[in-house]
Amino acid sequence: MDIKRATLVLEGGATRGVFTSGVLDFLMDRDVYLSHVIGVSAGACNAVDYVSKQPGRTRDCMIPEDKSHNYYFGIRDFMKERSVMNMDLIFDKYPNETYPFDFDTYFNSEIKCELVTTNCITGKAEYMTEDSDRARLMKICRASCSMPLLTPIVNIDDVPYLDGGLADSVPIRRAQGLENEKIVVVLTKNAGYRKKTVSKGMQRLYRRAYHSYPELVRTIFRRSFEYNRTMNRLDQLEKSGEVFVIRPQVKPVARLERNKETLLAFYDHGYKLMERRMDDLMKYLGA
């Protein structure tokens, strides 16, 4: 396998991540691997499955065939677990039993993989790695995917973490710091998308829920500003040909979409779009 020296940046977006799964599955089907990967939230799940060379795994986890593997909680379980999703199922039973994760391939890979989390104490992004501990790797993935208000805080090494997208939704600056000449970015929202500021009502909810973490709350309130600034910068870099960006050309699915056909269609869109843009990507990479 010829690993091309470039950095792959994967945005999150919960179930919108099936678009990224389609993009990466096409690349894996063509044996195209880049030397560095940075995954955020759902992008973290896609990242580890890319490094472990398991096309179809993220898709299958996000769109389970068997209803018994459904990861959404009902109202009763939500009240009990304080989570909209069964995170134990996703990050324990799935990788160890239902949809086995190839830990050996991941840990032996030459590809460098960073998973973005948000430190609840500092409010800053952390770019975490793990090259030997299976449980810790899945815990980092879990933290990166833990959406505020909807899923619990995750403690890693006695430090509380939440969704990496809160502090760095699309880590372009991090990618530039790795000094790879080429950067490939997979987004899960359409061109021109910008985040709205947090409403007054939601601000009150966040303050109440995370009163022990004032820096985290500050980061959440600044998220739209930071995201939109990053998108403006990314647009400039794309126009100048400094980065290669692939994003949906159709309306994205809802962040917590449950309809199987809708999710499969968005996955297929990612796969076919990457197929159409493969020549452009290879030209950009100089391959």
GROMACS .gro file of C-alpha atoms in nm:
model
  287
    1MET     CA    1   0.000   0.000   0.000
    2ASP     CA    2   0.136   0.340  -0.103
    3ILE     CA    3   0.054   0.593   0.170
    4LYS     CA    4   0.040   0.944   0.026
    5ARG     CA    5   0.184   1.220   0.241
    6ALA     CA    6  -0.116   1.441   0.315
    7THR     CA    7  -0.349   1.523   0.603
    8LEU     CA    8  -0.713   1.417   0.601
    9VAL     CA    9  -0.948   1.632   0.812
   10LEU     CA   10  -1.289   1.485   0.895
   11GLU     CA   11  -1.572   1.705   1.025
   12GLY     CA   12  -1.835   1.567   1.261
   13GLY     CA   13  -2.210   1.614   1.248
   14ALA     CA   14  -2.356   1.305   1.420
   15THR     CA   15  -2.544   1.093   1.163
   16ARG     CA   16  -2.434   1.330   0.886
   17GLY     CA   17  -2.110   1.138   0.923
   18VAL     CA   18  -2.250   0.871   0.691
   19PHE     CA   19  -2.158   1.106   0.405
   20THR     CA   20  -1.795   1.089   0.520
   21SER     CA   21  -1.828   0.711   0.545
   22GLY     CA   22  -1.923   0.698   0.179
   23VAL     CA   23  -1.629   0.918   0.080
   24LEU     CA   24  -1.380   0.710   0.279
   25ASP     CA   25  -1.524   0.377   0.170
   26PHE     CA   26  -1.461   0.472  -0.192
   27LEU     CA   27  -1.104   0.570  -0.108
   28MET     CA   28  -1.049   0.245   0.081
   29ASP     CA   29  -1.200   0.045  -0.205
   30ARG     CA   30  -0.936   0.210  -0.428
   31ASP     CA   31  -0.663   0.156  -0.169
   32VAL     CA   32  -0.603   0.529  -0.125
   33TYR     CA   33  -0.460   0.616   0.217
   34LEU     CA   34  -0.317   0.944   0.345
   35SER     CA   35  -0.041   0.967   0.602
   36HIS     CA   36  -0.225   1.172   0.867
   37VAL     CA   37  -0.589   1.182   0.979
   38ILE     CA   38  -0.762   1.422   1.218
   39GLY     CA   39  -1.118   1.322   1.312
   40VAL     CA   40  -1.374   1.526   1.502
   41SER     CA   41  -1.686   1.378   1.667
   42ALA     CA   42  -1.848   1.145   1.410
   43GLY     CA   43  -1.537   1.213   1.206
   44ALA     CA   44  -1.338   1.040   1.481
   45CYS     CA   45  -1.535   0.719   1.423
   46ASN     CA   46  -1.473   0.749   1.052
   47ALA     CA   47  -1.104   0.820   1.115
   48VAL     CA   48  -1.033   0.507   1.318
   49ASP     CA   49  -1.217   0.284   1.069
   50TYR     CA   50  -1.012   0.438   0.788
   51VAL     CA   51  -0.687   0.368   0.971
   52SER     CA   52  -0.799   0.012   1.053
   53LYS     CA   53  -0.886  -0.037   0.683
   54GLN     CA   54  -1.246  -0.143   0.743
   55PRO     CA   55  -1.466  -0.010   0.462
   56GLY     CA   56  -1.834  -0.029   0.548
   57ARG     CA   57  -1.784  -0.049   0.923
   58THR     CA   58  -1.883   0.309   1.011
   59ARG     CA   59  -2.178   0.284   0.775
   60ASP     CA   60  -2.296  -0.036   0.940
   61CYS     CA   61  -2.255   0.112   1.288
   62MET     CA   62  -2.456   0.421   1.192
   63ILE     CA   63  -2.721   0.228   0.999
   64PRO     CA   64  -2.762  -0.104   1.184
   65GLU     CA   65  -2.965  -0.370   1.004
   66ASP     CA   66  -3.085  -0.538   1.323
   67LYS     CA   67  -3.330  -0.339   1.539
   68SER     CA   68  -3.174  -0.495   1.848
   69HIS     CA   69  -2.861  -0.299   1.762
   70ASN     CA   70  -3.044   0.034   1.753
   71TYR     CA   71  -2.837   0.284   1.951
   72TYR     CA   72  -3.110   0.540   2.024
   73PHE     CA   73  -3.262   0.540   2.372
   74GLY     CA   74  -3.635   0.572   2.436
   75ILE     CA   75  -3.771   0.834   2.673
   76ARG     CA   76  -3.745   0.609   2.981
   77ASP     CA   77  -3.383   0.516   2.916
   78PHE     CA   78  -3.299   0.874   2.825
   79MET     CA   79  -3.424   0.992   3.163
   80LYS     CA   80  -3.224   0.720   3.336
   81GLU     CA   81  -2.900   0.749   3.139
   82ARG     CA   82  -2.918   1.122   3.056
   83SER     CA   83  -2.823   1.034   2.700
   84VAL     CA   84  -3.008   1.018   2.368
   85MET     CA   85  -2.780   0.736   2.255
   86ASN     CA   86  -2.658   0.413   2.409
   87MET     CA   87  -2.290   0.506   2.423
   88ASP     CA   88  -2.193   0.177   2.591
   89LEU     CA   89  -2.342  -0.008   2.296
   90ILE     CA   90  -2.166   0.208   2.038
   91PHE     CA   91  -1.821   0.216   2.199
   92ASP     CA   92  -1.807  -0.118   2.380
   93LYS     CA   93  -2.037  -0.384   2.238
   94TYR     CA   94  -2.011  -0.265   1.877
   95PRO     CA   95  -1.628  -0.271   1.851
   96ASN     CA   96  -1.582  -0.583   2.062
   97GLU     CA   97  -1.877  -0.796   1.950
   98THR     CA   98  -2.131  -0.667   1.697
   99TYR     CA   99  -1.909  -0.490   1.444
  100PRO     CA  100  -1.559  -0.598   1.550
  101PHE     CA  101  -1.297  -0.327   1.522
  102ASP     CA  102  -0.954  -0.434   1.393
  103PHE     CA  103  -0.742  -0.301   1.678
  104ASP     CA  104  -0.430  -0.481   1.557
  105THR     CA  105  -0.436  -0.317   1.214
  106TYR     CA  106  -0.507   0.021   1.372
  107PHE     CA  107  -0.224   0.002   1.624
  108ASN     CA  108   0.024  -0.127   1.364
  109SER     CA  109  -0.066   0.131   1.100
  110GLU     CA  110   0.186   0.382   0.967
  111ILE     CA  111  -0.096   0.638   0.946
  112LYS     CA  112  -0.093   0.895   1.227
  113CYS     CA  113  -0.441   0.948   1.370
  114GLU     CA  114  -0.555   1.228   1.601
  115LEU     CA  115  -0.901   1.243   1.757
  116VAL     CA  116  -1.028   1.582   1.870
  117THR     CA  117  -1.187   1.625   2.212
  118THR     CA  118  -1.285   1.931   2.417
  119ASN     CA  119  -1.138   1.955   2.766
  120CYS     CA  120  -1.427   2.065   2.990
  121ILE     CA  121  -1.197   2.236   3.240
  122THR     CA  122  -0.995   2.446   2.996
  123GLY     CA  123  -1.253   2.467   2.718
  124LYS     CA  124  -0.973   2.396   2.470
  125ALA     CA  125  -0.937   2.133   2.201
  126GLU     CA  126  -0.707   1.840   2.260
  127TYR     CA  127  -0.576   1.623   1.977
  128MET     CA  128  -0.552   1.281   2.133
  129THR     CA  129  -0.381   0.964   2.017
  130GLU     CA  130  -0.362   0.606   2.141
  131ASP     CA  131  -0.140   0.333   2.000
  132SER     CA  132  -0.183   0.034   2.232
  133ASP     CA  133  -0.475   0.053   2.478
  134ARG     CA  134  -0.800  -0.071   2.322
  135ALA     CA  135  -1.033   0.058   2.591
  136ARG     CA  136  -0.869   0.400   2.598
  137LEU     CA  137  -0.893   0.436   2.219
  138MET     CA  138  -1.267   0.371   2.230
  139LYS     CA  139  -1.303   0.607   2.526
  140ILE     CA  140  -1.134   0.884   2.327
  141CYS     CA  141  -1.372   0.818   2.036
  142ARG     CA  142  -1.661   0.828   2.279
  143ALA     CA  143  -1.548   1.159   2.425
  144SER     CA  144  -1.503   1.310   2.079
  145CYS     CA  145  -1.862   1.212   1.994
  146SER     CA  146  -2.026   1.314   2.324
  147MET     CA  147  -2.264   1.595   2.230
  148PRO     CA  148  -2.336   1.854   2.501
  149LEU     CA  149  -2.672   1.819   2.677
  150LEU     CA  150  -2.747   1.502   2.482
  151THR     CA  151  -2.478   1.267   2.613
  152PRO     CA  152  -2.274   1.248   2.936
  153ILE     CA  153  -1.927   1.388   2.994
  154VAL     CA  154  -1.649   1.129   2.947
  155ASN     CA  155  -1.356   1.108   3.187
  156ILE     CA  156  -1.018   1.013   3.043
  157ASP     CA  157  -0.722   0.997   3.279
  158ASP     CA  158  -0.941   1.176   3.537
  159VAL     CA  159  -1.007   1.468   3.302
  160PRO     CA  160  -1.362   1.545   3.179
  161TYR     CA  161  -1.415   1.573   2.803
  162LEU     CA  162  -1.696   1.640   2.555
  163ASP     CA  163  -1.746   1.665   2.178
  164GLY     CA  164  -1.433   1.781   1.998
  165GLY     CA  165  -1.642   1.993   1.765
  166LEU     CA  166  -1.715   2.238   2.045
  167ALA     CA  167  -1.357   2.367   2.046
  168ASP     CA  168  -1.238   2.282   1.695
  169SER     CA  169  -1.504   2.166   1.450
  170VAL     CA  170  -1.278   2.164   1.144
  171PRO     CA  171  -0.912   2.162   1.258
  172ILE     CA  172  -0.749   2.330   0.959
  173ARG     CA  173  -0.488   2.513   1.167
  174ARG     CA  174  -0.395   2.188   1.336
  175ALA     CA  175  -0.357   2.025   0.994
  176GLN     CA  176  -0.139   2.311   0.869
  177GLY     CA  177   0.078   2.271   1.177
  178LEU     CA  178   0.162   1.915   1.075
  179GLU     CA  179   0.348   2.065   0.779
  180ASN     CA  180   0.206   1.836   0.516
  181GLU     CA  181   0.191   2.021   0.187
  182LYS     CA  182  -0.149   1.869   0.101
  183ILE     CA  183  -0.467   1.882   0.310
  184VAL     CA  184  -0.792   1.704   0.221
  185VAL     CA  185  -1.105   1.813   0.408
  186VAL     CA  186  -1.432   1.619   0.422
  187LEU     CA  187  -1.724   1.836   0.539
  188THR     CA  188  -2.075   1.717   0.621
  189LYS     CA  189  -2.263   2.038   0.538
  190ASN     CA  190  -2.325   2.225   0.214
  191ALA     CA  191  -2.113   2.508   0.074
  192GLY     CA  192  -2.199   2.839   0.238
  193TYR     CA  193  -2.325   2.688   0.563
  194ARG     CA  194  -2.261   2.903   0.868
  195LYS     CA  195  -2.360   2.843   1.231
  196LYS     CA  196  -2.607   3.067   1.413
  197THR     CA  197  -2.523   3.214   1.751
  198VAL     CA  198  -2.653   3.035   2.060
  199SER     CA  199  -2.998   3.162   2.160
  200LYS     CA  200  -3.061   3.317   2.502
  201GLY     CA  201  -3.269   3.017   2.605
  202MET     CA  202  -2.996   2.770   2.510
  203GLN     CA  203  -2.739   2.985   2.686
  204ARG     CA  204  -2.935   2.945   3.008
  205LEU     CA  205  -2.949   2.567   2.958
  206TYR     CA  206  -2.575   2.542   2.899
  207ARG     CA  207  -2.494   2.759   3.200
  208ARG     CA  208  -2.715   2.547   3.423
  209ALA     CA  209  -2.589   2.213   3.287
  210TYR     CA  210  -2.219   2.304   3.296
  211HIS     CA  211  -2.199   2.558   3.579
  212SER     CA  212  -1.891   2.376   3.709
  213TYR     CA  213  -1.711   2.433   3.378
  214PRO     CA  214  -1.719   2.806   3.293
  215GLU     CA  215  -1.447   2.777   3.029
  216LEU     CA  216  -1.645   2.506   2.851
  217VAL     CA  217  -1.955   2.729   2.851
  218ARG     CA  218  -1.748   3.015   2.709
  219THR     CA  219  -1.621   2.784   2.432
  220ILE     CA  220  -1.975   2.673   2.348
  221PHE     CA  221  -2.093   3.034   2.323
  222ARG     CA  222  -1.802   3.120   2.091
  223ARG     CA  223  -1.843   2.813   1.875
  224SER     CA  224  -2.044   2.976   1.598
  225PHE     CA  225  -1.795   3.261   1.566
  226GLU     CA  226  -1.496   3.025   1.553
  227TYR     CA  227  -1.671   2.787   1.311
  228ASN     CA  228  -1.773   3.061   1.072
  229ARG     CA  229  -1.425   3.212   1.079
  230THR     CA  230  -1.280   2.871   0.997
  231MET     CA  231  -1.524   2.828   0.707
  232ASN     CA  232  -1.430   3.168   0.568
  233ARG     CA  233  -1.064   3.073   0.588
  234LEU     CA  234  -1.131   2.733   0.432
  235ASP     CA  235  -1.315   2.892   0.140
  236GLN     CA  236  -1.009   3.107   0.071
  237LEU     CA  237  -0.774   2.810   0.089
  238GLU     CA  238  -0.998   2.607  -0.143
  239LYS     CA  239  -1.017   2.886  -0.401
  240SER     CA  240  -0.640   2.921  -0.402
  241GLY     CA  241  -0.597   2.545  -0.447
  242GLU     CA  242  -0.416   2.502  -0.117
  243VAL     CA  243  -0.665   2.247   0.016
  244PHE     CA  244  -0.896   1.992  -0.144
  245VAL     CA  245  -1.250   2.003  -0.004
  246ILE     CA  246  -1.533   1.759  -0.059
  247ARG     CA  247  -1.876   1.838   0.082
  248PRO     CA  248  -2.237   1.728   0.018
  249GLN     CA  249  -2.400   1.848  -0.301
  250VAL     CA  250  -2.747   1.758  -0.173
  251LYS     CA  251  -2.934   1.859   0.142
  252PRO     CA  252  -2.767   1.690   0.441
  253VAL     CA  253  -2.964   1.457   0.664
  254ALA     CA  254  -3.076   1.568   1.009
  255ARG     CA  255  -2.811   1.555   1.283
  256LEU     CA  256  -2.995   1.267   1.455
  257GLU     CA  257  -3.159   1.112   1.148
  258ARG     CA  258  -3.311   0.769   1.209
  259ASN     CA  259  -3.461   0.674   0.872
  260LYS     CA  260  -3.255   0.395   0.721
  261GLU     CA  261  -3.330   0.481   0.356
  262THR     CA  262  -3.248   0.848   0.411
  263LEU     CA  263  -2.916   0.762   0.573
  264LEU     CA  264  -2.824   0.511   0.303
  265ALA     CA  265  -2.899   0.767   0.034
  266PHE     CA  266  -2.667   1.020   0.201
  267TYR     CA  267  -2.397   0.752   0.234
  268ASP     CA  268  -2.434   0.665  -0.136
  269HIS     CA  269  -2.409   1.033  -0.223
  270GLY     CA  270  -2.072   1.052  -0.047
  271TYR     CA  271  -1.946   0.738  -0.220
  272LYS     CA  272  -2.053   0.845  -0.569
  273LEU     CA  273  -1.936   1.204  -0.524
  274MET     CA  274  -1.590   1.083  -0.428
  275GLU     CA  275  -1.593   0.856  -0.732
  276ARG     CA  276  -1.670   1.155  -0.957
  277ARG     CA  277  -1.400   1.367  -0.796
  278MET     CA  278  -1.132   1.100  -0.777
  279ASP     CA  279  -0.933   1.234  -1.071
  280ASP     CA  280  -0.938   1.583  -0.918
  281LEU     CA  281  -0.813   1.444  -0.587
  282MET     CA  282  -0.531   1.248  -0.749
  283LYS     CA  283  -0.427   1.556  -0.945
  284TYR     CA  284  -0.426   1.762  -0.625
  285LEU     CA  285  -0.217   1.499  -0.444
  286GLY     CA  286   0.022   1.485  -0.737
  287ALA     CA  287  -0.042   1.115  -0.782
   0.00000   0.00000   0.00000
